[in-house]
Coordinates of C-alpha atoms and ligand atoms in Angstrom, one line a residue:
M191 CA 71.5 122.0 84.2
A192 CA 74.7 122.6 82.3
D193 CA 75.7 125.2 84.9
Y194 CA 74.9 122.9 87.9
V195 CA 77.6 120.8 89.6
H196 CA 76.3 117.8 91.5
I197 CA 77.9 117.3 94.9
F198 CA 78.4 113.6 95.6
D199 CA 79.5 113.1 99.2
T200 CA 81.5 109.9 100.1
T201 CA 82.4 110.8 103.7
L202 CA 80.4 107.6 104.8
R203 CA 82.1 105.3 102.2
D204 CA 85.6 106.5 101.1
G205 CA 86.0 108.7 104.2
E206 CA 84.9 106.0 106.6
Q207 CA 87.1 103.4 104.9
S208 CA 90.3 105.3 106.1
P209 CA 92.0 104.1 109.3
G210 CA 90.8 105.8 112.5
C211 CA 87.7 107.3 110.8
S212 CA 85.4 104.3 111.3
M213 CA 81.9 105.3 112.6
N214 CA 79.2 103.3 114.3
M215 CA 75.6 103.2 113.1
Q216 CA 74.4 106.1 115.2
E217 CA 77.3 108.3 114.1
K218 CA 76.7 107.5 110.4
L219 CA 73.1 108.5 110.7
Q220 CA 74.1 111.8 112.4
V221 CA 76.5 112.5 109.5
A222 CA 73.8 111.5 106.9
R223 CA 71.3 114.0 108.4
T224 CA 74.0 116.7 108.5
L225 CA 74.7 116.1 104.8
E226 CA 71.0 116.3 104.0
D227 CA 70.8 119.7 105.7
L228 CA 73.9 120.8 103.9
G229 CA 72.1 120.1 100.6
V230 CA 74.4 117.5 99.0
D231 CA 72.8 115.8 95.9
V232 CA 74.1 112.3 96.5
I233 CA 75.2 110.6 99.8
E234 CA 77.3 107.5 99.1
A235 CA 76.3 105.6 102.2
G236 CA 78.6 102.6 101.9
F237 CA 79.4 99.3 100.2
P238 CA 76.6 96.9 101.3
A239 CA 78.3 93.7 100.2
A240 CA 81.5 94.6 102.2
S241 CA 80.1 93.2 105.5
D242 CA 76.8 92.8 107.4
G243 CA 77.6 96.0 109.3
D244 CA 78.0 98.0 106.1
F245 CA 74.7 96.5 104.8
E246 CA 72.9 97.5 107.9
S247 CA 74.2 101.0 107.9
V248 CA 73.4 101.7 104.2
K249 CA 69.9 100.3 104.9
A250 CA 69.4 102.6 107.9
V251 CA 70.6 105.7 105.9
G252 CA 68.1 104.6 103.2
E253 CA 65.3 104.5 105.8
L254 CA 65.9 108.0 107.0
G255 CA 63.6 109.3 104.2
L256 CA 66.1 111.9 103.0
N257 CA 65.7 114.0 99.8
A258 CA 69.3 113.3 98.8
T259 CA 69.9 110.4 96.5
I260 CA 71.4 107.5 98.6
C261 CA 74.0 105.6 96.7
G262 CA 75.4 102.1 97.4
L263 CA 78.7 100.8 96.0
S264 CA 78.9 97.5 94.2
R265 CA 81.3 95.2 92.2
T266 CA 79.9 93.8 88.9
R267 CA 78.7 90.5 90.6
R268 CA 75.0 89.9 90.9
G269 CA 75.2 89.3 94.7
D270 CA 76.7 92.8 95.3
I271 CA 74.0 94.5 93.1
D272 CA 71.2 92.5 95.0
A273 CA 72.7 93.7 98.3
V274 CA 72.5 97.4 97.2
A275 CA 68.9 96.8 95.9
R276 CA 67.8 95.3 99.2
A277 CA 69.6 97.9 101.3
L278 CA 68.1 100.8 99.4
E279 CA 64.6 99.4 99.0
T280 CA 63.0 102.1 101.1
A281 CA 65.1 105.1 100.0
N282 CA 63.3 107.9 98.3
K283 CA 65.9 108.0 95.6
G284 CA 68.5 105.3 95.2
R285 CA 71.6 105.0 93.0
L286 CA 73.6 101.9 92.2
H287 CA 77.4 102.6 91.8
I288 CA 79.2 99.9 90.0
F289 CA 83.0 99.7 89.7
I290 CA 85.4 97.6 87.7
A291 CA 89.1 98.1 86.8
T292 CA 90.0 99.0 83.3
S293 CA 93.9 99.5 83.3
P294 CA 96.2 97.0 81.5
I295 CA 97.8 95.9 84.8
H296 CA 94.4 95.1 86.4
R297 CA 93.1 93.5 83.2
E298 CA 96.1 91.2 83.0
F299 CA 96.9 90.4 86.6
K300 CA 93.9 91.0 88.8
L301 CA 90.9 90.3 86.5
K302 CA 92.6 88.1 83.9
M303 CA 90.1 89.5 81.3
S304 CA 90.4 91.0 77.8
K305 CA 89.3 94.6 77.1
Q306 CA 86.0 93.3 75.5
Q307 CA 85.4 90.9 78.5
I308 CA 85.6 93.9 80.9
I309 CA 83.2 95.9 78.7
D310 CA 80.8 92.9 78.7
E311 CA 81.1 92.5 82.4
A312 CA 80.4 96.2 83.0
T313 CA 77.4 96.5 80.6
G314 CA 76.0 93.2 81.9
A315 CA 76.1 94.6 85.4
I316 CA 74.4 97.9 84.4
E317 CA 71.7 96.0 82.5
Y318 CA 71.0 93.8 85.6
G319 CA 71.1 96.8 87.9
L320 CA 68.6 98.7 85.8
Q321 CA 65.9 96.3 87.0
F322 CA 66.2 97.8 90.4
F323 CA 67.4 101.4 89.8
D324 CA 66.9 103.9 87.0
D325 CA 70.0 105.8 88.3
V326 CA 73.2 103.8 87.7
E327 CA 76.8 105.2 88.0
I328 CA 79.7 103.3 86.5
T329 CA 83.4 103.8 87.6
A330 CA 86.5 102.8 85.7
E331 CA 88.8 101.8 88.5
D332 CA 92.4 102.8 87.8
A333 CA 91.3 105.0 85.0
G334 CA 94.5 107.1 85.3
R335 CA 96.5 104.2 84.0
T336 CA 94.0 103.2 81.3
E337 CA 94.6 103.9 77.6
M338 CA 92.5 106.9 76.5
D339 CA 91.1 105.1 73.4
Y340 CA 89.9 102.2 75.5
L341 CA 88.4 104.5 78.1
V342 CA 86.3 106.1 75.4
E343 CA 85.2 102.7 74.1
Y344 CA 84.4 101.5 77.6
F345 CA 82.4 104.5 78.6
Q346 CA 80.5 104.6 75.2
A347 CA 79.5 101.0 75.8
T348 CA 78.3 101.9 79.4
I349 CA 76.3 104.9 78.1
D350 CA 74.6 102.7 75.5
A351 CA 73.9 100.1 78.3
G352 CA 72.0 102.8 80.3
A353 CA 74.5 104.3 82.8
R354 CA 73.6 107.8 83.8
V355 CA 76.8 108.9 85.5
L356 CA 80.4 108.1 84.4
N357 CA 83.2 108.3 87.0
V358 CA 86.8 108.6 86.2
P359 CA 88.7 108.3 89.5
D360 CA 92.3 109.4 90.2
T361 CA 92.6 106.8 93.0
V362 CA 96.3 107.3 93.6
G363 CA 96.3 111.1 93.5
Y364 CA 98.8 111.3 90.6
V365 CA 97.3 113.6 87.8
T366 CA 97.8 117.3 87.5
P367 CA 95.0 119.9 86.9
S368 CA 95.8 120.5 83.2
E369 CA 96.1 116.8 82.5
I370 CA 92.7 116.0 84.0
R371 CA 91.1 118.9 82.2
Q372 CA 92.3 117.4 78.9
Q373 CA 91.2 114.0 79.9
Y374 CA 87.6 115.2 80.6
Q375 CA 87.6 117.4 77.5
H376 CA 88.6 114.4 75.4
L377 CA 85.8 112.3 76.9
S378 CA 83.3 115.2 76.4
D379 CA 84.4 115.5 72.7
H380 CA 84.5 111.8 71.8
L381 CA 81.5 110.2 73.6
V382 CA 78.4 110.1 71.6
K383 CA 75.5 111.5 73.7
A384 CA 77.9 112.8 76.3
D385 CA 75.4 115.5 77.1
S386 CA 72.8 113.0 78.2
V387 CA 75.1 111.7 81.0
I388 CA 77.0 113.3 83.9
L389 CA 80.8 113.0 83.9
S390 CA 82.0 112.6 87.5
C391 CA 85.4 113.2 89.1
H392 CA 86.9 111.5 92.1
C393 CA 90.3 112.9 93.1
H394 CA 92.7 112.0 95.9
N395 CA 95.0 114.4 97.7
D396 CA 98.4 112.6 97.7
L397 CA 100.0 115.7 96.0
G398 CA 97.7 118.2 97.7
L399 CA 96.0 118.6 94.3
A400 CA 92.5 117.0 94.9
V401 CA 90.6 120.2 94.9
A402 CA 92.7 121.7 92.0
N403 CA 92.2 118.6 90.0
S404 CA 88.4 118.5 90.6
L405 CA 88.3 122.1 89.3
G406 CA 90.4 121.0 86.3
A407 CA 87.9 118.1 85.7
I408 CA 85.0 120.6 85.9
E409 CA 86.7 122.9 83.3
G410 CA 86.9 119.8 81.1
G411 CA 83.2 119.1 81.5
A412 CA 82.7 117.2 84.8
R413 CA 79.4 118.1 86.5
Q414 CA 79.6 115.8 89.5
V415 CA 82.4 116.1 92.2
E416 CA 83.0 113.2 94.6
C417 CA 84.3 114.6 97.8
T418 CA 84.2 114.3 101.6
I419 CA 83.8 116.7 104.5
N420 CA 87.1 117.9 105.8
G421 CA 88.7 116.0 102.9
I422 CA 88.9 112.8 105.0
G423 CA 89.8 109.6 103.3
E424 CA 92.5 107.1 102.7
R425 CA 96.1 108.3 102.9
A426 CA 96.1 112.1 102.2
G427 CA 92.3 112.0 101.8
N428 CA 89.7 113.0 99.1
C429 CA 88.8 116.3 97.5
S430 CA 87.4 118.4 100.4
L431 CA 83.8 119.3 99.9
E432 CA 83.9 122.7 101.6
E433 CA 86.9 123.8 99.5
V434 CA 85.6 122.9 96.1
V435 CA 82.2 124.3 96.9
M436 CA 83.6 127.7 98.1
A437 CA 86.0 127.8 95.1
L438 CA 83.0 127.5 92.7
R439 CA 81.0 130.1 94.7
T440 CA 83.8 132.6 95.4
R441 CA 85.0 132.4 91.8
H442 CA 81.6 132.4 90.2
D443 CA 83.0 135.1 87.9
R444 CA 85.2 132.5 86.3
Y445 CA 83.4 129.2 86.5
K446 CA 79.8 130.5 86.2
L447 CA 78.6 127.3 87.9
R448 CA 76.5 126.7 91.0
T449 CA 75.9 123.9 93.5
G450 CA 72.9 123.0 95.7
I451 CA 75.0 123.5 98.9
D452 CA 73.8 125.8 101.6
T453 CA 77.3 127.2 102.4
T454 CA 76.2 128.5 105.8
K455 CA 76.0 124.8 106.9
L456 CA 79.7 124.1 105.9
Y457 CA 81.3 125.0 109.2
P458 CA 78.8 123.1 111.3
A459 CA 79.1 120.0 109.0
S460 CA 82.9 120.1 109.4
R461 CA 82.5 120.2 113.2
V462 CA 80.1 117.3 113.3
V463 CA 82.4 115.1 111.1
S464 CA 85.4 116.1 113.1
A465 CA 83.7 115.3 116.4
V466 CA 82.3 112.0 115.2
T467 CA 85.5 110.6 113.7
G468 CA 87.8 112.2 116.4
S469 CA 90.1 113.5 113.7
S470 CA 90.6 117.2 114.3
V471 CA 90.9 119.8 111.6
Q472 CA 94.3 121.5 111.2
P473 CA 94.1 125.2 112.3
N474 CA 95.2 126.5 108.9
K475 CA 92.8 124.3 106.9
A476 CA 91.0 126.4 104.2
I477 CA 87.4 127.4 104.9
V478 CA 86.9 125.5 108.1
G479 CA 90.2 125.7 110.1
R480 CA 90.2 127.6 113.3
N481 CA 92.5 130.3 111.8
A482 CA 90.8 130.4 108.3
F483 CA 89.3 133.8 109.1
A484 CA 91.6 135.1 111.8
H485 CA 93.3 138.2 110.7
E486 CA 96.0 138.8 113.2
A487 CA 98.5 141.1 111.5
G488 CA 97.8 144.7 112.5
I489 CA 97.7 146.0 108.9
H490 CA 95.1 143.4 107.9
Q491 CA 92.9 144.2 110.9
D492 CA 93.1 147.8 110.0
G493 CA 92.1 147.0 106.5
I494 CA 89.3 144.7 107.5
L495 CA 87.8 147.3 109.9
K496 CA 87.8 149.9 107.2
H497 CA 86.4 147.7 104.4
A498 CA 86.0 143.9 104.8
E499 CA 86.8 143.1 101.1
T500 CA 90.3 144.6 101.5
Y501 CA 91.7 141.3 102.6
E502 CA 88.7 139.0 102.8
I503 CA 87.6 137.1 99.8
M504 CA 84.8 135.4 101.8
R505 CA 82.8 136.4 104.8
P506 CA 82.9 134.0 107.8
E507 CA 79.1 134.0 108.0
T508 CA 78.9 132.8 104.4
V509 CA 80.4 129.4 105.5
G510 CA 78.5 129.4 108.8
V511 CA 81.3 130.3 111.3
P512 CA 79.3 131.3 114.4
E513 CA 79.5 135.1 114.8
N514 CA 79.7 135.0 118.6
T515 CA 80.6 132.0 120.7
L516 CA 77.5 132.2 122.8
V517 CA 78.1 130.7 126.3
L518 CA 75.3 128.9 127.9
G519 CA 74.9 128.2 131.6
K520 CA 72.5 126.8 134.2
H521 CA 70.0 129.5 133.7
S522 CA 69.7 128.8 130.0
G523 CA 66.4 127.4 129.0
R524 CA 65.2 124.9 126.4
H525 CA 64.9 127.4 123.7
A526 CA 68.4 128.7 124.0
F527 CA 69.7 125.1 124.1
N528 CA 67.7 124.0 121.0
N529 CA 68.7 127.1 119.1
R530 CA 72.3 126.5 119.8
L531 CA 72.1 122.9 118.7
E532 CA 70.6 124.0 115.4
I533 CA 73.4 126.6 114.8
L534 CA 75.9 123.8 115.5
G535 CA 74.4 121.7 112.7
F536 CA 72.7 118.9 114.7
S537 CA 69.3 117.8 113.7
I538 CA 67.9 115.8 116.6
G539 CA 64.5 114.1 117.3
K540 CA 62.2 115.3 120.1
E541 CA 62.8 112.4 122.4
E542 CA 66.6 112.6 122.2
M543 CA 66.3 116.4 122.7
E544 CA 64.6 115.9 126.1
Q545 CA 67.4 113.5 127.2
L546 CA 70.0 115.9 126.0
F547 CA 68.5 118.8 127.8
V548 CA 68.6 116.9 131.1
R549 CA 72.2 116.2 130.6
F550 CA 72.9 119.7 129.6
K551 CA 71.4 120.9 133.0
Q552 CA 73.5 118.3 134.8
L553 CA 76.6 119.6 133.1
A554 CA 75.7 123.2 133.8
D555 CA 75.6 122.4 137.4
R556 CA 79.1 121.0 137.3
K557 CA 80.7 123.8 135.3
K558 CA 79.7 127.5 135.1
S559 CA 80.1 128.1 131.4
V560 CA 78.9 125.7 128.7
Y561 CA 80.6 126.3 125.4
D562 CA 79.8 125.1 121.9
E563 CA 82.4 122.4 122.2
D564 CA 80.8 121.1 125.4
I565 CA 77.4 120.9 123.6
E566 CA 79.0 119.0 120.7
A567 CA 80.6 116.6 123.2
L568 CA 77.2 116.2 124.9
V569 CA 75.5 115.2 121.6
L570 CA 78.1 112.9 120.4
G571 CA 78.8 111.4 123.8
T572 CA 75.3 110.0 123.8
Q573 CA 75.9 108.2 120.6
H574 CA 78.8 105.9 121.6
S575 CA 76.3 103.3 122.2
G576 CA 76.9 99.6 122.7
P577 CA 76.4 96.8 125.3
W578 CA 79.0 98.1 127.7
H579 CA 78.1 100.8 130.1
L580 CA 80.3 102.5 132.8
D581 CA 78.3 103.2 135.9
A582 CA 81.0 104.5 138.2
I583 CA 84.7 104.6 138.6
S584 CA 86.9 104.8 141.6
I585 CA 90.7 105.4 141.6
H586 CA 93.1 105.1 144.5
T587 CA 96.6 106.4 144.0
E588 CA 99.6 106.3 146.3
V589 CA 102.2 109.0 146.0
E590 CA 105.1 106.6 146.7
Q591 CA 108.1 105.4 144.7
S592 CA 106.5 102.2 143.4
D593 CA 105.6 101.1 139.9
Q594 CA 102.2 99.7 140.9
C595 CA 100.9 102.7 142.7
A596 CA 97.4 103.1 141.3
E597 CA 94.3 100.9 141.6
A598 CA 91.2 101.4 139.4
S599 CA 87.8 99.8 140.1
L600 CA 85.3 100.1 137.2
K601 CA 81.6 99.4 137.9
M602 CA 80.3 98.2 134.6
R603 CA 77.1 96.7 133.2
F604 CA 76.8 94.5 130.1
D605 CA 73.6 94.8 128.1
G606 CA 71.7 96.3 130.9
G607 CA 72.5 93.4 133.3
A608 CA 73.6 93.7 137.0
P609 CA 76.7 95.8 137.6
R610 CA 80.0 94.1 138.2
I611 CA 83.3 95.5 139.5
Y612 CA 86.4 95.0 137.5
S613 CA 89.7 96.1 139.1
G614 CA 93.2 96.6 137.9
R615 CA 96.5 98.0 139.1
G616 CA 99.1 100.0 137.2
D617 CA 101.7 102.7 137.4
G618 CA 99.1 105.5 137.0
P619 CA 95.3 105.7 136.9
V620 CA 95.0 105.3 133.1
N621 CA 97.3 102.3 133.1
A622 CA 95.2 100.8 136.0
I623 CA 92.0 101.3 133.9
V624 CA 93.5 99.7 130.9
N625 CA 94.6 96.7 133.0
A626 CA 91.1 96.4 134.5
I627 CA 89.7 96.3 131.0
R628 CA 92.3 93.7 129.9
K629 CA 90.6 91.3 132.3
I630 CA 87.3 91.6 130.4
I631 CA 88.6 91.4 126.8
D632 CA 89.5 88.0 125.6
D633 CA 92.1 89.2 123.0
E634 CA 95.3 91.2 123.4
L635 CA 94.7 94.9 124.0
H636 CA 97.4 97.3 123.1
V637 CA 97.1 101.1 123.5
E638 CA 98.9 102.9 120.7
E639 CA 98.1 106.5 121.4
F640 CA 96.5 108.3 124.3
Q641 CA 95.7 112.0 124.4
V642 CA 93.9 114.3 126.7
S643 CA 92.9 117.8 125.6
A644 CA 90.6 120.5 126.9
V645 CA 87.3 120.7 125.1
S646 CA 86.9 124.4 125.8
S647 CA 88.7 127.1 127.8
G648 CA 88.9 127.7 131.6
S649 CA 90.2 125.5 134.4
D650 CA 86.7 124.0 134.8
A651 CA 86.9 122.9 131.1
Q652 CA 85.8 119.3 130.2
G653 CA 88.6 117.0 129.1
R654 CA 88.4 114.9 126.0
A655 CA 90.4 111.7 126.1
T656 CA 91.2 110.1 122.7
V657 CA 92.5 106.6 122.7
R658 CA 93.7 104.6 119.7
A659 CA 94.1 100.9 120.5
T660 CA 94.3 97.5 118.9
I661 CA 92.4 94.5 120.1
G662 CA 93.9 91.4 118.4
P663 CA 94.3 92.3 114.7
S664 CA 91.7 95.2 114.7
R665 CA 92.4 98.9 115.3
Y666 CA 89.9 101.2 117.1
Q667 CA 89.5 104.7 118.2
G668 CA 87.5 105.8 121.2
T669 CA 86.8 109.2 122.9
G670 CA 85.3 110.2 126.2
V671 CA 84.4 113.6 127.6
S672 CA 84.0 114.6 131.2
T673 CA 85.0 117.3 133.7
D674 CA 87.1 114.5 135.2
I675 CA 89.9 113.5 132.9
V676 CA 90.3 110.0 134.5
E677 CA 86.6 109.4 133.9
A678 CA 87.0 110.7 130.4
S679 CA 89.8 108.1 129.8
A680 CA 87.7 105.3 131.2
Q681 CA 84.8 106.3 128.9
A682 CA 87.2 106.3 125.9
M683 CA 88.2 102.8 126.7
V684 CA 84.6 101.7 127.1
S685 CA 83.8 103.2 123.7
I686 CA 86.6 101.0 122.3
M687 CA 85.1 97.9 123.9
N688 CA 81.8 98.7 122.3
R689 CA 83.3 99.3 118.9
H690 CA 85.1 96.0 119.3
H691 CA 81.9 94.2 120.2
Q692 CA 80.1 95.6 117.1
H693 CA 83.1 94.7 114.9
Q694 CA 83.1 91.1 116.2
G695 CA 79.5 90.8 115.0
K696 CA 80.6 91.9 111.5
E697 CA 83.2 89.3 111.2
I698 CA 80.8 86.3 111.6
S699 CA 79.9 86.4 107.9
E700 CA 83.0 87.5 106.1
S701 CA 85.8 89.9 106.6
R702 CA 85.2 93.4 105.2
I703 CA 86.0 94.0 101.6
T704 CA 87.4 97.5 100.8
A705 CA 87.0 99.2 97.4
A706 CA 90.2 100.6 95.9
I707 CA 88.5 103.6 94.2
Ligands
MN760 MN1 88.6 107.0 96.7

């Protein structure tokens, strides 16, 4: 297996932890299924001890029965390890991922422990975890600022205690490719039985070096890369899965390494994560950006037409960019619809498929051409679930010089109960909707950002409304899609109400703990 690089995806843990990328349970399950189809080796599903909501979602991913190893994050305390064990009870393959800080600053000020105490703490946790898991990964938090000699001593002790994977994160995104190569080379050379464990890298992109550093780590001996789809994650994000995988594949001549990734699923996976989180991919993003394969300059086009390899180092079909943007319409049948869903990377159960097909027909009646983006919106629109449901909306606007010229009436249901009308006035329809919703929510609602964009092309295109808002101290993002942009805006607000409702449930036990790795 020396030529195999394990792909450890942390979109659901490190990615989801970043502001504006939080996902609800249904969305996490969709992403987990997408990652399975992609062929990742490990899915880090979350940090079960962080909150009840995190525990439930790790458990639900474990219950999907996937082939990928499902990993749960944990501190060294027994309660955290027990939570991972309970959450992953039914997973086909489970992994416990323990972290503890090793740098002088953390030893002295945060943990108030000596070097030996930290080693004892880590090895004790590994030994305890081995009762439940035969696959244990150990992370040295803040490894970048840890003395090299001590890192070797720490990891040697964790190997002897039974850890199978050793992770050396660059949490703050500070190292350079040659430095990290030397670091891994040093560990490979100095650890006894280094070839019986997997060295793992976890790089952040603060200097735009996360992918380059991951390749540096691989050159030094790392055989697991921790990464996320589209590189999402805190601050500048994590190492981007699609970029590191395509670098290894395209430059196989140099690295002579392989991964288990089906690269034709990369583009669909990118679309699914982008749609679920509402954070769009920049057009010039490598591999999955809209312009990544667009050759506009005349000289390039001429070269491409004559011989593709003149200017293309990769073919778009290798990463799953759909060759044609097939347009569906009201005469398209089940087969065409199912087929398109598959190409777009969605794996959907039979029952949900039936509901989706009905909604697809309704949409095809409202607009002539149904594009890929419309289908994505259809799938993901069904997943913004929660107790609040918008039945209907009516807006009355006066075109007069007044600052209170719009009135919105929202017909809403809570938890399947009888519909009620909530009204609000404002200086425009969106403002009126927000004011109506303010009457329902018991805490202060503040809209920070509001955007409407066309989902596809044409004047009958659906509009996607994206709203970022705070309710009390918590920040949420919601999206809504409709052929009517005012309705889309109302749906986005309802999706925020539902996220707020779920979040309140979480806070009953304890506030969420985030892991700084
Ligand atoms: Mn991280």
